[in-house]
Coordinates of C-alpha atoms in Angstrom, one line a residue:
X715 CA -17.0 51.2 40.7
X716 CA -17.4 48.2 38.2
X717 CA -20.4 46.2 37.7
X718 CA -20.6 42.5 36.7
X719 CA -19.7 39.2 38.5
X720 CA -16.5 39.4 40.5
X721 CA -14.7 36.8 42.6
X722 CA -13.1 38.7 45.5
X723 CA -9.8 38.0 47.3
X724 CA -11.9 36.6 50.0
X725 CA -13.6 34.1 47.7
X726 CA -16.8 35.6 47.9
X727 CA -18.6 36.7 44.7
X728 CA -20.3 40.3 44.2
X729 CA -21.9 42.2 41.5
X730 CA -19.8 45.2 42.3
X731 CA -16.0 45.7 42.5
X732 CA -14.1 48.7 43.5
X733 CA -11.0 49.2 41.7
X734 CA -8.8 51.4 43.9
X735 CA -5.6 51.1 41.7
X736 CA -7.5 53.0 39.0
X737 CA -8.4 55.8 41.7
X738 CA -5.0 55.7 43.2
X739 CA -3.1 56.0 39.9
X740 CA -3.6 59.8 39.9
X741 CA -1.2 61.2 42.6
X742 CA -3.3 64.3 43.1
X743 CA -6.5 62.3 43.6
X744 CA -4.7 59.7 45.9
X745 CA -3.2 62.7 47.8
X746 CA -6.5 64.1 48.4
X747 CA -8.2 60.9 49.5
X748 CA -5.4 60.1 51.9
X749 CA -5.3 63.5 53.3
X750 CA -9.1 63.3 54.1
X751 CA -8.5 59.8 55.6
X752 CA -5.7 61.2 57.7
X753 CA -7.8 64.0 58.8
X754 CA -10.5 61.7 59.8
X755 CA -8.0 59.4 61.8
X756 CA -6.6 62.4 63.5
X757 CA -10.0 63.3 64.7
X758 CA -10.3 59.9 66.7
X759 CA -7.3 61.0 68.7
X760 CA -5.2 57.9 67.7
X761 CA -1.3 58.5 67.7
X762 CA 0.6 56.6 65.1
X763 CA 4.3 55.7 65.0
X764 CA 4.2 53.6 61.8
X765 CA 1.7 52.6 58.9
X766 CA 1.9 49.0 57.7
X767 CA -0.1 47.9 54.8
X768 CA -0.5 44.5 53.1
X769 CA 0.5 44.2 49.7
X770 CA -0.6 44.5 47.0
X771 CA -3.6 46.6 47.5
X772 CA -2.5 48.7 50.6
X773 CA 1.0 49.7 49.4
X774 CA 0.2 52.9 47.6
X775 CA -2.5 54.1 50.1
X776 CA -0.3 53.1 53.1
X777 CA 2.6 55.1 51.7
X778 CA 0.3 58.0 51.1
X779 CA -1.2 57.9 54.3
X780 CA 2.1 57.6 56.1
X781 CA 3.4 60.5 54.1
X782 CA 0.2 62.6 55.3
X783 CA 0.6 61.6 58.9
X784 CA 4.6 62.4 58.7
X785 CA 5.6 58.8 59.8
X786 CA 7.3 56.0 58.1
X787 CA 5.3 53.5 56.0
X788 CA 6.2 49.8 55.3
X789 CA 4.3 46.9 53.9
X790 CA 3.9 43.2 54.4
X791 CA 4.1 40.7 51.4
X792 CA 3.2 37.1 51.0
X793 CA 5.9 34.4 51.6
X794 CA 4.7 30.9 51.0
X795 CA 1.1 32.2 51.4
X796 CA 1.5 34.2 54.5
X797 CA 2.4 37.9 55.2
X798 CA 5.9 38.7 56.3
X799 CA 8.1 41.5 56.4
X800 CA 10.9 41.7 53.8
X801 CA 13.2 44.2 52.4
X802 CA 14.8 44.8 55.7
X803 CA 11.6 46.3 57.1
X804 CA 11.2 46.1 60.9
X805 CA 8.5 47.0 63.5
X806 CA 9.9 48.4 66.7
X807 CA 8.7 46.7 69.8
X808 CA 5.8 48.5 71.2
X809 CA 5.4 50.9 68.2
X810 CA 1.8 52.4 67.7
X811 CA 0.9 51.0 64.4
X812 CA -1.9 52.0 61.8
X813 CA -2.9 49.0 59.7
X814 CA -3.9 50.6 56.4
X815 CA -5.6 49.1 53.5
X816 CA -7.4 50.3 50.4
X817 CA -10.5 48.3 50.9
X818 CA -11.9 46.1 53.7
X819 CA -14.4 43.4 52.7
X820 CA -14.2 40.6 55.1
X821 CA -11.1 41.8 56.7
X822 CA -9.1 38.7 56.0
X823 CA -5.9 40.5 54.7
X824 CA -6.2 43.2 57.3
X825 CA -6.4 40.3 60.1
X826 CA -3.4 38.4 58.5
X827 CA -1.3 41.8 58.3
X828 CA -2.4 42.7 62.0
X829 CA -1.1 39.1 63.1
X830 CA 2.3 39.9 61.3
X831 CA 2.4 43.3 63.1
X832 CA 1.6 41.9 66.5
X833 CA 4.2 38.9 65.9
X834 CA 6.7 41.6 65.6
X835 CA 5.8 43.2 68.8
X836 CA 3.8 46.2 67.3
X837 CA 0.8 47.4 68.8
X838 CA -2.0 48.0 66.3
X839 CA -4.0 51.1 67.5
X840 CA -6.2 51.4 64.5
X841 CA -7.0 49.7 61.2
X842 CA -7.7 52.1 58.3
X843 CA -9.3 52.0 54.9
X844 CA -10.5 54.2 52.1
X845 CA -13.5 52.1 51.7
X846 CA -15.2 49.6 54.2
X847 CA -17.3 47.6 51.8
X848 CA -18.6 45.4 54.7
X849 CA -21.2 47.9 55.7
X850 CA -19.1 48.3 58.9
X851 CA -19.6 44.5 59.8
X852 CA -15.9 43.4 59.2
X853 CA -13.9 42.7 62.3
X854 CA -10.1 43.0 62.1
X855 CA -9.1 43.0 65.7
X856 CA -8.5 46.9 65.9
X857 CA -10.9 49.8 65.6
X858 CA -11.5 50.5 62.0
X859 CA -11.6 54.1 60.5
X860 CA -12.9 54.3 56.9
X861 CA -13.0 57.1 54.5
X862 CA -16.3 55.8 53.5
X863 CA -18.4 52.7 54.3
X864 CA -20.8 51.1 51.8
X865 CA -22.6 47.7 52.0
X866 CA -21.7 46.0 48.9
X867 CA -23.5 42.6 48.5
X868 CA -21.3 39.5 48.7
X869 CA -22.3 35.7 48.1
X870 CA -20.8 32.5 48.9
X871 CA -20.4 30.4 45.6
X872 CA -23.3 28.2 46.6
X873 CA -25.5 31.1 47.4
X874 CA -25.1 33.0 44.0
X875 CA -28.3 34.6 42.8
X876 CA -29.4 33.4 39.2
X877 CA -28.3 36.9 37.7
X878 CA -24.5 36.2 38.6
X879 CA -24.7 32.5 38.0
X880 CA -25.5 33.7 34.3
X881 CA -22.1 35.8 34.0
X882 CA -18.8 34.4 34.1
X883 CA -16.7 35.7 37.2
X884 CA -13.9 37.8 36.7
X885 CA -11.0 38.1 39.2
X886 CA -9.6 41.6 39.2
X887 CA -7.8 41.6 42.8
X888 CA -4.3 41.1 43.6
X889 CA -4.5 37.8 45.5
X890 CA -3.5 34.8 43.4
X891 CA -6.4 32.4 43.1
X892 CA -8.3 30.5 40.4
X893 CA -11.7 31.9 39.3

């Protein structure tokens, strides 16, 4: 958990940033977190045929959750600004899909990934994340299961509090955008 002034992939600003890549760099820790998530998902009764994640943040967590669930895992990546399947990945028509993210804030990347899944004929039966930082308010078009939910403040550029205005914004996420 980093503190400062961060410009998120959504374009919103926040005084806190969760750097999942640092958490997931340790395979044992990533395995424990994803096993706990898989257990929580299993308790919902959802059956999954395939895990699909948006690149970049969801790739590691999606792979590990797929491994824990014993199903294949693939990822979408941006092509000309929109998510697409590449690398020979396919989604079988009617497959029950878990869309898996590391963190959900506004749900934008999740919604974009889900759109790609449904365009391929997949059925998104659940959306998952390690951290839902929206306080449970994000809507992605599928029921969200989160390992943990927090309510991290976010602000539009025009609504920044004075303490954030006084600090230069840092853009630590994966989506290419200007600060």
